[in-house]
Every structure is written in C-alpha cells, then in structure tokens.
CSV table of C-alpha atoms in Angstrom, one decimal:
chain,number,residue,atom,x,y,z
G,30,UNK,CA,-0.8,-20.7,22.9
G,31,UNK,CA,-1.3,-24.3,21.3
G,32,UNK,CA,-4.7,-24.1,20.8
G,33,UNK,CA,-6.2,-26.2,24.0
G,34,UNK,CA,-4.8,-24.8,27.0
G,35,UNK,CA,-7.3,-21.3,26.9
G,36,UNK,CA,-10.9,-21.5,26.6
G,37,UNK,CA,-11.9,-20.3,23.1
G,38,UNK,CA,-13.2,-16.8,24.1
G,39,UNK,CA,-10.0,-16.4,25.8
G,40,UNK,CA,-8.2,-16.4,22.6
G,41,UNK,CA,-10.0,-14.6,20.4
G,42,UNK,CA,-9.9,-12.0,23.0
G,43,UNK,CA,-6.1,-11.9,22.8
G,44,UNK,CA,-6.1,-12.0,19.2
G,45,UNK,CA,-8.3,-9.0,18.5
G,46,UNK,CA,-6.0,-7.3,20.8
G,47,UNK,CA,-3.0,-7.6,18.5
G,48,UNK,CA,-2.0,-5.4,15.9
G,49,UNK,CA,-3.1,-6.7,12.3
G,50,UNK,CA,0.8,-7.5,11.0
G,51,UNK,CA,1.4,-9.2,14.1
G,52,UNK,CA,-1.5,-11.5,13.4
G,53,UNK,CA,-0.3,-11.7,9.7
G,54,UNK,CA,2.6,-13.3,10.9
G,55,UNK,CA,1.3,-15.7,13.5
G,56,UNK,CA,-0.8,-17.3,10.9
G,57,UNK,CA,2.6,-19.7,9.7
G,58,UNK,CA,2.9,-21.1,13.6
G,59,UNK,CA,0.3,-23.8,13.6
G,60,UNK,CA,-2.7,-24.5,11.5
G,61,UNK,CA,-4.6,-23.8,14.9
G,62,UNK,CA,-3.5,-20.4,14.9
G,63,UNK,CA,-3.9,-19.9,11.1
G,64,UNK,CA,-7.8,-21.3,11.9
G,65,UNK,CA,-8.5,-18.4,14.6
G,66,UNK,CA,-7.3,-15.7,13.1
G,67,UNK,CA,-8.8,-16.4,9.8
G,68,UNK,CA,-11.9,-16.9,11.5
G,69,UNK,CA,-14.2,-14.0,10.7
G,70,UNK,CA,-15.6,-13.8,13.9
G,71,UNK,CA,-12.0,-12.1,15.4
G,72,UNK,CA,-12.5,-9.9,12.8
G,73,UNK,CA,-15.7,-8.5,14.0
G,74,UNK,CA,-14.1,-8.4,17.0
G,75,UNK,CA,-10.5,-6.6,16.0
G,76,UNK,CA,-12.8,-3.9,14.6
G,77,UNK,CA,-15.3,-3.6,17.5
G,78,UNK,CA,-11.7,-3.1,19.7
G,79,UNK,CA,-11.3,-0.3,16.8
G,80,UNK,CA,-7.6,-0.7,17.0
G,81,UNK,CA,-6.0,1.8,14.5
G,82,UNK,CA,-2.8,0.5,13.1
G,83,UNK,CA,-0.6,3.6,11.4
G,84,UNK,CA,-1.0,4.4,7.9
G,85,UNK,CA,1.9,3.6,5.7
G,86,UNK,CA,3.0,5.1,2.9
G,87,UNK,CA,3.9,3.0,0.2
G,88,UNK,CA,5.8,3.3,-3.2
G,89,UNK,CA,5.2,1.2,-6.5
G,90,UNK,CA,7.8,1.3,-9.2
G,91,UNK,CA,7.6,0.0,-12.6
G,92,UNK,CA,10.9,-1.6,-13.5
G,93,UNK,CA,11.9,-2.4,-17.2
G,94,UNK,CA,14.0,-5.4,-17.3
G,95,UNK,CA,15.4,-6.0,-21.2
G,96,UNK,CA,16.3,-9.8,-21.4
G,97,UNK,CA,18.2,-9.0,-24.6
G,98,UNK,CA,19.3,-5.9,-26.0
G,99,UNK,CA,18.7,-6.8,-29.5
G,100,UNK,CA,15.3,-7.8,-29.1
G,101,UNK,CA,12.9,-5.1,-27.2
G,102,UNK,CA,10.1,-7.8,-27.1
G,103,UNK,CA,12.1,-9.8,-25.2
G,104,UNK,CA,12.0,-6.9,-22.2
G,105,UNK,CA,9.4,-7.4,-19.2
G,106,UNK,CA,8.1,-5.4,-17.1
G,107,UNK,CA,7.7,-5.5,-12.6
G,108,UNK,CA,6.6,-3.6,-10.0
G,109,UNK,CA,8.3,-3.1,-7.1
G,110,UNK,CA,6.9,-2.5,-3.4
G,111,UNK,CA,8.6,-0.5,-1.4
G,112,UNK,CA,7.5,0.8,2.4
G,113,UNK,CA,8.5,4.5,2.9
G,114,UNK,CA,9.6,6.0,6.6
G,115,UNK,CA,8.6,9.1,7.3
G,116,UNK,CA,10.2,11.8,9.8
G,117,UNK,CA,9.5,14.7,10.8
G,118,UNK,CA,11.3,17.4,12.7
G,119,UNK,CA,10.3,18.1,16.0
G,120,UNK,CA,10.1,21.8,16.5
G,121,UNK,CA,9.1,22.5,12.6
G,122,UNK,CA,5.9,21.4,10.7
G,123,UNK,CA,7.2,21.9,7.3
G,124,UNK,CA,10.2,19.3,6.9
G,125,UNK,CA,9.3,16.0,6.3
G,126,UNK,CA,12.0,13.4,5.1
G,127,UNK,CA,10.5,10.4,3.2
G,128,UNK,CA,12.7,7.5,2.7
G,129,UNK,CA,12.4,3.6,1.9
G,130,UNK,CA,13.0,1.6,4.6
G,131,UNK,CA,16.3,1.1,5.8
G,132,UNK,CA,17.7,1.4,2.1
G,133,UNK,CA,16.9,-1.9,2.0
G,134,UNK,CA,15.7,-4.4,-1.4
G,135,UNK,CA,12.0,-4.0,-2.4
G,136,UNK,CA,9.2,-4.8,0.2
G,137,UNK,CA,7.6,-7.2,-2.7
G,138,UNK,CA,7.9,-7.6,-6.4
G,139,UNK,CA,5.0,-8.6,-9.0
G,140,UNK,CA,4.6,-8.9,-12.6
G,141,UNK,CA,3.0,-5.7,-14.4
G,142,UNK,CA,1.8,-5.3,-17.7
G,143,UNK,CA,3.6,-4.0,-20.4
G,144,UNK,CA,4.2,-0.1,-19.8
G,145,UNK,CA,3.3,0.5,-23.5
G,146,UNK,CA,-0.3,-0.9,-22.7
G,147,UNK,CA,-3.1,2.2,-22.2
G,148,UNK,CA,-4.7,-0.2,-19.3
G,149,UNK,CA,-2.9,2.4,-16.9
G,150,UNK,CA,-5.2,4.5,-15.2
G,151,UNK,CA,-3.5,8.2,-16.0
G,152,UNK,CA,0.1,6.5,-15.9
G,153,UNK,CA,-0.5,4.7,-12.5
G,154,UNK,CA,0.5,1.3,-11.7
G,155,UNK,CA,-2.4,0.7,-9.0
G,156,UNK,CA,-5.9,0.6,-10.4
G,157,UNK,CA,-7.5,0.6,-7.0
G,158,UNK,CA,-8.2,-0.5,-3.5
G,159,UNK,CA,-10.2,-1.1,-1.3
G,160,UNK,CA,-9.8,-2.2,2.7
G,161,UNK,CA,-6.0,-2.9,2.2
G,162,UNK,CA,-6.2,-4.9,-0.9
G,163,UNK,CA,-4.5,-3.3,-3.9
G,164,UNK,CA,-5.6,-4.0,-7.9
G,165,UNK,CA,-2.5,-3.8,-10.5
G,166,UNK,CA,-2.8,-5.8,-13.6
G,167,UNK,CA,-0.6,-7.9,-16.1
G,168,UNK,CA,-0.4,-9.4,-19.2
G,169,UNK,CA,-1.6,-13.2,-19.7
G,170,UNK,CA,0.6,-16.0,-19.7
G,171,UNK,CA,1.3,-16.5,-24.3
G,172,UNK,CA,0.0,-19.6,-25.0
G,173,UNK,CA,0.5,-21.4,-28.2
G,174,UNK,CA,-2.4,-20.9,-30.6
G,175,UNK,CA,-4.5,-19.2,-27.9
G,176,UNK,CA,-4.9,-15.2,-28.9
G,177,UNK,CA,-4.9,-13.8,-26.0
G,178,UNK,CA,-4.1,-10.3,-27.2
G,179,UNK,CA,-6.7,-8.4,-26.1
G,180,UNK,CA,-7.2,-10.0,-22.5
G,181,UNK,CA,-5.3,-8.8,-19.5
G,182,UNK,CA,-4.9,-10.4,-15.7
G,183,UNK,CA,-6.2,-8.3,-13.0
G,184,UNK,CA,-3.9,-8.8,-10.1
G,185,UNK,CA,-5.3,-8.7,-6.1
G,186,UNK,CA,-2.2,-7.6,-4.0
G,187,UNK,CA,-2.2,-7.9,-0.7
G,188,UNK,CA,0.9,-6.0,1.2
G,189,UNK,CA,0.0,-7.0,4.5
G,190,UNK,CA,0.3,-10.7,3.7
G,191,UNK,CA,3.0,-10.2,1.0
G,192,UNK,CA,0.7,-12.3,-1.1
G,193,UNK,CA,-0.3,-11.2,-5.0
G,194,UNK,CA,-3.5,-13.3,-6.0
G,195,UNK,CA,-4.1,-13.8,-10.2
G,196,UNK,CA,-7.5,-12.8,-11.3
G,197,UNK,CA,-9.0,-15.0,-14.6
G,198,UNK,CA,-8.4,-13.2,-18.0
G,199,UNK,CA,-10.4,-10.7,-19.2
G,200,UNK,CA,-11.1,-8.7,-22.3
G,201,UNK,CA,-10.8,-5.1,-21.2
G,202,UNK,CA,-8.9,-2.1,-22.2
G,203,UNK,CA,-8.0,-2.5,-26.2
G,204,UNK,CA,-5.1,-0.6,-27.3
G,205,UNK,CA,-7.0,1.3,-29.8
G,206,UNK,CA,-7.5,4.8,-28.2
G,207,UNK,CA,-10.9,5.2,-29.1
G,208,UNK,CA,-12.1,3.4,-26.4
G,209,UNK,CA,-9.4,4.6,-23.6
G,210,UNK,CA,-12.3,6.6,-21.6
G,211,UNK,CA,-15.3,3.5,-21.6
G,212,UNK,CA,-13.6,0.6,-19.8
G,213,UNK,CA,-12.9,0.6,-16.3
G,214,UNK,CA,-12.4,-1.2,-13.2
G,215,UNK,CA,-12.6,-1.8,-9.6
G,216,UNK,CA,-12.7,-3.3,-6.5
G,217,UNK,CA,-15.0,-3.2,-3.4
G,218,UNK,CA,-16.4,-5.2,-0.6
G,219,UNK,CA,-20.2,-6.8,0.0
G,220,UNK,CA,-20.9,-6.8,3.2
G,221,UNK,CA,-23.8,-8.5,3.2
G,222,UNK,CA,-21.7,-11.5,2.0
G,223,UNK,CA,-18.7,-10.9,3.6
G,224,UNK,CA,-17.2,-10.8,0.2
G,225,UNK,CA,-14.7,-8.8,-2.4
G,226,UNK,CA,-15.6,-8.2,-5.7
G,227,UNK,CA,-13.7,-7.2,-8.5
G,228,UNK,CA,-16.3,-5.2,-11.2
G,229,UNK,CA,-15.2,-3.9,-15.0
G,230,UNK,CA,-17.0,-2.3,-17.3
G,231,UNK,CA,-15.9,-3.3,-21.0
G,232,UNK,CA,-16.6,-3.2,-24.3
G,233,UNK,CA,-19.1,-5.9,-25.4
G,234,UNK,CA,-17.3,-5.8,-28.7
G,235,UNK,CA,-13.8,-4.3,-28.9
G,236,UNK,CA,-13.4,-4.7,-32.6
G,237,UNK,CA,-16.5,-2.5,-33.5
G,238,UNK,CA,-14.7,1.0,-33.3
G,239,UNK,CA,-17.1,4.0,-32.5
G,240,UNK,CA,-16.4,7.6,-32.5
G,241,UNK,CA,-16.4,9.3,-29.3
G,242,UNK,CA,-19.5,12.2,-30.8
G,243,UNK,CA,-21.4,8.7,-31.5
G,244,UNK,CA,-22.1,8.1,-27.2
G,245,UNK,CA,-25.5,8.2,-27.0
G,246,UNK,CA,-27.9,6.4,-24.1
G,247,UNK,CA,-28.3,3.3,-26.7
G,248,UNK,CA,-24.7,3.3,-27.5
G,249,UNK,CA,-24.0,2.9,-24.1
G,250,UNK,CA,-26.4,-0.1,-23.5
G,251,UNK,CA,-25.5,-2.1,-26.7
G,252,UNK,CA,-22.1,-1.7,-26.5
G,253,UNK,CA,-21.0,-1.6,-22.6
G,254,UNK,CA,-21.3,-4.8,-20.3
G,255,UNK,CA,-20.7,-5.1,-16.5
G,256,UNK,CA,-18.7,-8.3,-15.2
G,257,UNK,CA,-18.6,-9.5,-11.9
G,258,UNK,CA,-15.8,-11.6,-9.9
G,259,UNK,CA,-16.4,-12.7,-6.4
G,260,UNK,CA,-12.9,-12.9,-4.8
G,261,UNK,CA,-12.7,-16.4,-2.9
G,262,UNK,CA,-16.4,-17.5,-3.8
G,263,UNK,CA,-16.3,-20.5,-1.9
G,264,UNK,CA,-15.8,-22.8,-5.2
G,265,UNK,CA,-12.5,-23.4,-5.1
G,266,UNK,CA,-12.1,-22.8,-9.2
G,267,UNK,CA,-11.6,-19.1,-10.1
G,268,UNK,CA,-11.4,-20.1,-13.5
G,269,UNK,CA,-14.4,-19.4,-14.6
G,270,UNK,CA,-16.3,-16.6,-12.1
G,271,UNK,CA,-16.4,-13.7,-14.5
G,272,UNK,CA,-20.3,-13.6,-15.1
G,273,UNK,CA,-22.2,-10.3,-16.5
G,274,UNK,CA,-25.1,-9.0,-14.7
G,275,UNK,CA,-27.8,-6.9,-16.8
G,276,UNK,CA,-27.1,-3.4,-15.4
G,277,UNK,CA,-24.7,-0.9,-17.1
G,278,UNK,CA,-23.6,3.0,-16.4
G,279,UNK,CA,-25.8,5.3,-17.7
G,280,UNK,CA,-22.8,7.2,-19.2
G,281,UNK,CA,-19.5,5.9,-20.2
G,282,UNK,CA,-16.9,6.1,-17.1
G,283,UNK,CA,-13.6,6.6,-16.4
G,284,UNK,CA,-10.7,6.8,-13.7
G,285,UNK,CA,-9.9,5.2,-11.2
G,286,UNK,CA,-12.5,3.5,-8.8
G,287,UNK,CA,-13.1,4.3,-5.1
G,288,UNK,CA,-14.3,2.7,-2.7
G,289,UNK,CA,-16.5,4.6,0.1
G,290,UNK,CA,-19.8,3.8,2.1
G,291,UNK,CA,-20.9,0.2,0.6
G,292,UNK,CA,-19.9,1.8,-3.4
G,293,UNK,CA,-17.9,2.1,-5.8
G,294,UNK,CA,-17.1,5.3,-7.4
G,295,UNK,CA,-16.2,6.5,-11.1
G,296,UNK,CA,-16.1,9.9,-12.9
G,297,UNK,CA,-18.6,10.0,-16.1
G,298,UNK,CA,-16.1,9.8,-19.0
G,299,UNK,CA,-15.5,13.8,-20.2
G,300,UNK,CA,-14.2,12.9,-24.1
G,301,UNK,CA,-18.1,12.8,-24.9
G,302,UNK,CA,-20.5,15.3,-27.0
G,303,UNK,CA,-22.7,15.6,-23.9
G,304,UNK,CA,-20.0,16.8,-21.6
G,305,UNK,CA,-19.0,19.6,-22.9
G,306,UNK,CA,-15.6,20.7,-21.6
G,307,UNK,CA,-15.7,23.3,-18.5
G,308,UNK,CA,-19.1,21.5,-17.3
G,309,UNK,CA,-18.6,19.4,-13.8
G,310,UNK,CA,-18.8,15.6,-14.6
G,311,UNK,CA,-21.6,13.4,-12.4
G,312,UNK,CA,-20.3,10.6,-9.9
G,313,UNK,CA,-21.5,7.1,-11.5
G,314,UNK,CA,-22.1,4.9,-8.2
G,315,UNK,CA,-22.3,1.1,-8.2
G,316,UNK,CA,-24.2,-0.8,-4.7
G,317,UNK,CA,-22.2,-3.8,-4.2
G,318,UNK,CA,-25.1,-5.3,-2.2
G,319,UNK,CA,-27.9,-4.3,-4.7
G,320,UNK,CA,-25.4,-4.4,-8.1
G,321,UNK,CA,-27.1,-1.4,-9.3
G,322,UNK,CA,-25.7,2.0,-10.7
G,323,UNK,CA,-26.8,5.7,-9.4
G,324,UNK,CA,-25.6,9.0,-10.3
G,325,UNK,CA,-24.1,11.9,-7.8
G,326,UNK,CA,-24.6,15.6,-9.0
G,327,UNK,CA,-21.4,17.3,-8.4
G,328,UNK,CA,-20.7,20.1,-6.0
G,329,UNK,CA,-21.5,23.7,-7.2
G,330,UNK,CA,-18.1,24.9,-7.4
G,331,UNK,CA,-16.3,27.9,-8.9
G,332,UNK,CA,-13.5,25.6,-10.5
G,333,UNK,CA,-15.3,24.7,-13.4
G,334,UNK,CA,-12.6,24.9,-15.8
G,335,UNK,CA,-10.8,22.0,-13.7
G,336,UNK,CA,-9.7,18.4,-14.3
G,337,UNK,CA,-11.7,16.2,-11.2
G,338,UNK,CA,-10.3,12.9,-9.8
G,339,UNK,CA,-11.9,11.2,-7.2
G,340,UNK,CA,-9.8,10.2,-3.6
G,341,UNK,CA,-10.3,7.9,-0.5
G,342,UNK,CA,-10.1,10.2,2.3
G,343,UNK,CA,-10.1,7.5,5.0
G,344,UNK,CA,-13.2,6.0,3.4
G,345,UNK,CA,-14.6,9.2,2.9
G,346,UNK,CA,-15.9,9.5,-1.5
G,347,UNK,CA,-13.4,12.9,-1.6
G,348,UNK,CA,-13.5,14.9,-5.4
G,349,UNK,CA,-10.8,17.3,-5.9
G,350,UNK,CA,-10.8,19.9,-8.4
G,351,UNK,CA,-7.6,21.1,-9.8
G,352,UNK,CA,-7.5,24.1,-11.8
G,353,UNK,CA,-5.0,23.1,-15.2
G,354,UNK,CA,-6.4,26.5,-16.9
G,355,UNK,CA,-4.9,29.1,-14.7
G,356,UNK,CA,-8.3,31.0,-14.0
G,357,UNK,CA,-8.4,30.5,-10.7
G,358,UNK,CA,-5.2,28.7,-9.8
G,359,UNK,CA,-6.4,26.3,-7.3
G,360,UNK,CA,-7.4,23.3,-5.6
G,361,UNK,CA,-10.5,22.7,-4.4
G,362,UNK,CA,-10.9,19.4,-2.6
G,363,UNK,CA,-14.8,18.3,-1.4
G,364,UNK,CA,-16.0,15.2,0.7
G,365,UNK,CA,-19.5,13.4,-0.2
G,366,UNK,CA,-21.8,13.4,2.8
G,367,UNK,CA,-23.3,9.3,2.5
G,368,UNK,CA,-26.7,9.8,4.3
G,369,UNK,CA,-27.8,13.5,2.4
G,370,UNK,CA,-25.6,12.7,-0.8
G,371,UNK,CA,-24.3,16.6,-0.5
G,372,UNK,CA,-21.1,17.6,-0.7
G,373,UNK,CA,-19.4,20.1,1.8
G,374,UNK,CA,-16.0,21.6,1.2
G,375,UNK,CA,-12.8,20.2,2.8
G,376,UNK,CA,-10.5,22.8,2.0
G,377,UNK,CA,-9.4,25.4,-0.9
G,378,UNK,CA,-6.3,26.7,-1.6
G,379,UNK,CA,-3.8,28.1,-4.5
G,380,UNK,CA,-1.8,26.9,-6.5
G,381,UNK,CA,1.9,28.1,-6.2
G,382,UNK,CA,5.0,27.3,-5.4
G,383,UNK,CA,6.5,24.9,-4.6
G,384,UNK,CA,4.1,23.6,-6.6
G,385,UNK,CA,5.3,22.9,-10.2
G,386,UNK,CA,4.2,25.4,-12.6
G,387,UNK,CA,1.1,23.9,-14.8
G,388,UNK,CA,1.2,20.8,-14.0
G,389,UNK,CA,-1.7,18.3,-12.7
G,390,UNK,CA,-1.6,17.6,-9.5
G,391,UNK,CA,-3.2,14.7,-7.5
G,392,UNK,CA,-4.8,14.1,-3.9
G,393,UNK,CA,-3.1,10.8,-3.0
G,394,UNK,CA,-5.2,10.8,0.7
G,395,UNK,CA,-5.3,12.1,4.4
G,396,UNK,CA,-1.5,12.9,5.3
G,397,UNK,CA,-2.9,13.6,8.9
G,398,UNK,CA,-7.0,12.9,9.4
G,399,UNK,CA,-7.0,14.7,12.8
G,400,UNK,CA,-5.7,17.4,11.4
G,401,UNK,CA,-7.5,17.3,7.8
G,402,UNK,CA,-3.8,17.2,6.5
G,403,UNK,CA,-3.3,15.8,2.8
G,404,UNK,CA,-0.4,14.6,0.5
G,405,UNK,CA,-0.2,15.5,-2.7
G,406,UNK,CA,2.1,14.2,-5.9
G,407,UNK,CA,2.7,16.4,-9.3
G,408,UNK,CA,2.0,14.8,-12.5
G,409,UNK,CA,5.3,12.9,-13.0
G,410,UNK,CA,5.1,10.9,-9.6
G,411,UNK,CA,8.4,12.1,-8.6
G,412,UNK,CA,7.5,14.6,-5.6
G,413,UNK,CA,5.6,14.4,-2.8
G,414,UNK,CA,4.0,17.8,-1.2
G,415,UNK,CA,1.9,18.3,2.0
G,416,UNK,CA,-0.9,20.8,2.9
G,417,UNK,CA,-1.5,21.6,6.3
G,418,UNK,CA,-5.1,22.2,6.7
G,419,UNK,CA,-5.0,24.5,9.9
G,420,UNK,CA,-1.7,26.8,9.3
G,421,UNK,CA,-2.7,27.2,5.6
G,422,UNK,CA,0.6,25.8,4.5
G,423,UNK,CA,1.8,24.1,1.8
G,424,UNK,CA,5.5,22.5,1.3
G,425,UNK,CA,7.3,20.1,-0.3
G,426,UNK,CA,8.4,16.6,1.6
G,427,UNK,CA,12.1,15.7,1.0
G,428,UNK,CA,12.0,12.2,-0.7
G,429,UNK,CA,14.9,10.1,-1.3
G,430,UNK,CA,15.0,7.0,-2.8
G,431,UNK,CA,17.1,5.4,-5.7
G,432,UNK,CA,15.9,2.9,-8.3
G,433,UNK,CA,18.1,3.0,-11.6
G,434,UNK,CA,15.9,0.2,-13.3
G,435,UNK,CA,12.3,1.8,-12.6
G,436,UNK,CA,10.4,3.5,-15.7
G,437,UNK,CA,7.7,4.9,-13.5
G,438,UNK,CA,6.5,5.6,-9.7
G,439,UNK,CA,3.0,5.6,-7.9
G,440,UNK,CA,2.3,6.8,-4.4
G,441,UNK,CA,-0.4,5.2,-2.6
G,442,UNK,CA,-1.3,5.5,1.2
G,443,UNK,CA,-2.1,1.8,3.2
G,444,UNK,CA,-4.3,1.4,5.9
G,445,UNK,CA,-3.8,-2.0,7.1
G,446,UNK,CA,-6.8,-3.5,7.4
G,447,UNK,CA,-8.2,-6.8,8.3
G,448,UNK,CA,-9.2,-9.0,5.2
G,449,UNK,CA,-9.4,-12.7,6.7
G,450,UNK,CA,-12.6,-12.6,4.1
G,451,UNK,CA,-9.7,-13.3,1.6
G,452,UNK,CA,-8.5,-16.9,2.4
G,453,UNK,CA,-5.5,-18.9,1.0
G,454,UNK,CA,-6.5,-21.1,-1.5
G,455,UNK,CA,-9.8,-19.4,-2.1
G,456,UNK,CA,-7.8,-17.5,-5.2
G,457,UNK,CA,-5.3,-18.7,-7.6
G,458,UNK,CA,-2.2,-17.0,-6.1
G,459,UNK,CA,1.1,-16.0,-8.3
C-alpha cells in the first residue's frame, strides 16, 4: 500500500481493521502511512469497528543502579517495563502461571525518581493512566545555579509506542511530610478537544508548613492551586503550558487518580480533623470538559472501619473497601453508576487465605470482565491473587520472574488503546 494505488476510503477501511500494535508498527514504513494512521479520523473509525485487543498485564520495577559504592548520591534510579504471559490450565480455574515474556530483557526502560522521594503514590511507580497512556515521574535534569529541588518531571509513557514523553517541571510533592496527603495528580482525556491533559493539585506555597488539624475550607482555597497541561497543544513548545485555572477541591485529596466517564477521580485526603477515622471519605470529581470539581457521596457500606482506593474497572469509577481492622474481614469492591451517580455492589468477599494475614490489599482491575473476575496484589507488590466472581473463589497466581537489581514492583493492567491524539513532536520526548 504506497499511498496512491487505493482510493482513500479504501484505506482507512483496512486500517481500522488492524489490530492497534500492528498499526503502531506500520507507522515507520513511509510517512504516508505514518499520515493515515495518525489521522484521527481512523480512529473514530478503529473504535466504531470496536475491535478489542487483549489486555496485557504489565510489570514496572524500580531498579537501583549505584554508580559508585562510596558515594550513595551518585546512585540512580529506573524503571523497567516488562510484559507478563499468562497461562492457564485447561481443565482447572485456579492455576494461573504469570511469567515475563520469554525470559527475555525489559520491554522498556525510563528514568524514575529517586525512591527516597514521598512523590510515590502508596509506594507505586505509576501515578496513573488513562486510555493506554501511563504517568510515572522523575527528577529534573541538576542544572548549575538553577534550584530545582522541589520540582519534579511528570513522565507520559506510552507502552504501545515504546515512547516516554517529558512533561515541564513542576513544583509538587515537597519532601516535608506534612503535606504528603494535599498534592496530587493525574491524567485524563477532553473529548471535546480531542485532547490529554495532565492536572495537579499543589501547594501554592510549599515552604509555609501547616498542621494537618489547621484544613479548613479557607485553608484549602489560599493554599491549594490547580495546574493544567494540555498534552500536544498544538504549539509546538511544551515549555511553558503549565497554567492555573481558578477552581480548587473543596477538600484536600489524595491517591491515585482515575479516570472514568469524561472525569477524573481522587479520594478526599483522610489525615484531616473533618474526617474523622472510620467515616467513608467523598469522591472529589474533576470535568475535563467544564474544568470544574464535584463531590460523590460514598456507598452506604458496612466496611466502615476500611482503607478505600479507587480502581479502573474497564472504565468503570470502581471503590474497594478493604477491611485492615479485622471487624469484618473483607473486601468490598463497588462500581459508580455515571448517569444516577449511585453506587451498586460488584462483589464481597473475606479475607483469608491465601491471602496474607493483615496486610492491605489492592484491586489492580478486571482479571476477566465477562466474568466480573479481578486481580489483586498484597501490600508489598510481590504476589498476584485472583477472585473468581461466579465460583466464589479466591487463589493465588504463580508468578515467576527474576530481577536482582529492582528495589520495588507495580502491577498495572493495559488495555491498548488508540491515542493518535498524542502525536510525535507534539511533546518533548526522552
């Protein structure tokens, strides 16, 4: 296909035929071919065709690398990429063997921020995604008389594409604790602009230290401001696309973002005097369209003495309750209905072996949608368990993989996804 020997509408209707790596991969053929399939018109079509590619499961690993052993600030930091293969056995529905793919080197490698650094949401590498684009973060490049201490580089990955894209420096996360639960970030997607947006929440001034009792609604407006980057713009200098807008949260946040139904989702921060511990925290909300925040009561739920995180359940807002008490032992896991804003239970279910004993345990997505199947991972990322929603039965996956360099591990299911909205050269890439 050179480009002139098929009409035009013959084209794109072979393109949005193909599955979305094979079209990653045509892009380096011709510059023709790179023009029709970044094109966003074959991507209206590729998801009118509503061709499901399989959803991958994918492993990030911090690796430490020490330059010199006699000085530690000489040591760096990466993360690794790796695809995982999954199989299962035939004639059972309980062992699954997760591997990495064909023993072979890491899928992609990035640079990471320092480990030591508190911008890690609850220990995890991956801040966020949103339609097959990943959010990690590093530090700046040092710069001689330039303090950059306090500023850290988002970072837009792309796994698909292989492609890590280098957001402009912002001031966000200090490494004083006090302000560990106000700053957050994430990403989502406009669609009435076709566009990606990166949005944090900081600290107008990170040097003015506040006590957590001190949050009170004029706290929260003098001291928080929302920034907004447009992903590929359309001006060609990313340099300077950070811009605040006037609204804020009406509580301090926290977590990690999700995206679902046009929004962006965060937990109201729970180290504050007016959530009191045992109480169900509020869903803050953030329109990407209208830039505005809104606030989602939580389910009426018996696990009130639970810590909450929010999931992507195949872009379905999902808030799991995990009972860390011991009350009621369980895990409660509920999906937000977008048109009533009610939430109806997916599925509840104790906690016991071979779950570890006390430990937090997280939602990582859908193992199975059909089948309302989900995989789980204990608090120290190093084991993978999956509940099957219609025997009732949980078990553990057998995962091998082997990675004597890597400091920490983070799970993370990938739908691949078409995001020709992101073009080369729209964003500075690494």
């Amino acid at each position: 296909m050179g480009g002139e020997e098929l009409p035009v509408d013959s084209i794109y209707n072979i393109l949005s035929r193909l599955p979305l790596n094979s079209l990653a991969r045509f892009q380096c053929v011709s510059k023709v071919w790179c023009k029709y399939i970044n094109d966003p018109y074959l991507e209206i079509m590729h998801a009118k065709r509503a061709m499901k590619d399989p959803t991958i499961l994918i492993m990030f690993q911090l690796n430490y690398v020490i330059a010199n052993l006699k000085f530690w600030r000489n040591a760096s930091t990466s993360t690794s990429l790796s695809m995982l293969v999954t199989k299962e056995e035939k004639n059972s529905s309980t062992q699954v063997v997760i591997t990495t793919k064909n023993n072979n080197p890491p899928y992609m490698e990035f640079p990471s921020k320092d480990s030591d650094s508190r911008f890690m949401v609850e220990d995890s590498i991956i801040l966020g995604s949103c339609k097959g684009l990943m959010i990690s973060s590093q530090d700046p490049p040092r710069k001689n008389n330039n303090n950059n201490n306090n500023k850290t580089v988002l970072l837009v990955i792309n796994p698909l594409k292989k492609e890590c894209y280098k957001l402009p420096p912002i001031k966000i996360w200090s490494c004083t604790s006090v302000f560990y639960e106000r700053e957050v970030c994430g990403l989502g997607f406009d669609d009435s602009t076709n566009t990606y947006k990166m949005v944090c929440v900081v600290l107008r001034n990170q040097n003015k230290i506040r006590s957590y009792v001190d949050d009170d609604d004029d706290v929260v407006k003098d001291d928080l401001c929302t920034m907004v980057h447009v992903l590929g713009g359309g001006t060609g200098d990313s340099s300077s696309s950070w811009r605040e807008i006037p609204q804020v949260p009406p509580y301090p946040i926290s977590g990690e973002a999700v995206f679902a139904n046009g929004c962006l989702h965060w937990l109201v921060s729970y180290q504050l005097k007016y959530w009191p511990s045992g109480v169900p925290r509020k869903v803050i909300c953030f329109d990407m369209t209208k830039q505005e925040f809104g606030l989602i009561d939580p389910p009426r739920t018996l696990a009130v003495w639970a810590k909450e995180h929010l999931v992507d359940l195949d872009g379905q807002l999902g808030l799991v309750y995990d009972d860390v008490s011991g009350r009621k032992h369980c895990i409660e896991v509920w999906l937000l209905n977008p048109e009533t804003k009610c939430w109806v239970i997916h599925c509840r279910f104790n906690k016991k072996p071979p779950f570890p004993r006390n430990q937090f345990m997280k939602v990582i997505g859908y193992w199975n949608k059909d089948a309302g199947d989900l995989l789980i991972t204990d608090g120290c990322r190093a084991r993978l368990f999956i509940y099957r929603l219609k025997q009732g039965v949980l078990h553990e996956a057998n995962l091998f993989y082997e990675n004597n360099n890597a400091r920490r591990a983070d799970f993370r299911l990938f739908q691949t996804t078409f995001s020709s909205t992101l073009r080369r050269g729209s964003i500075k890439n690494t």
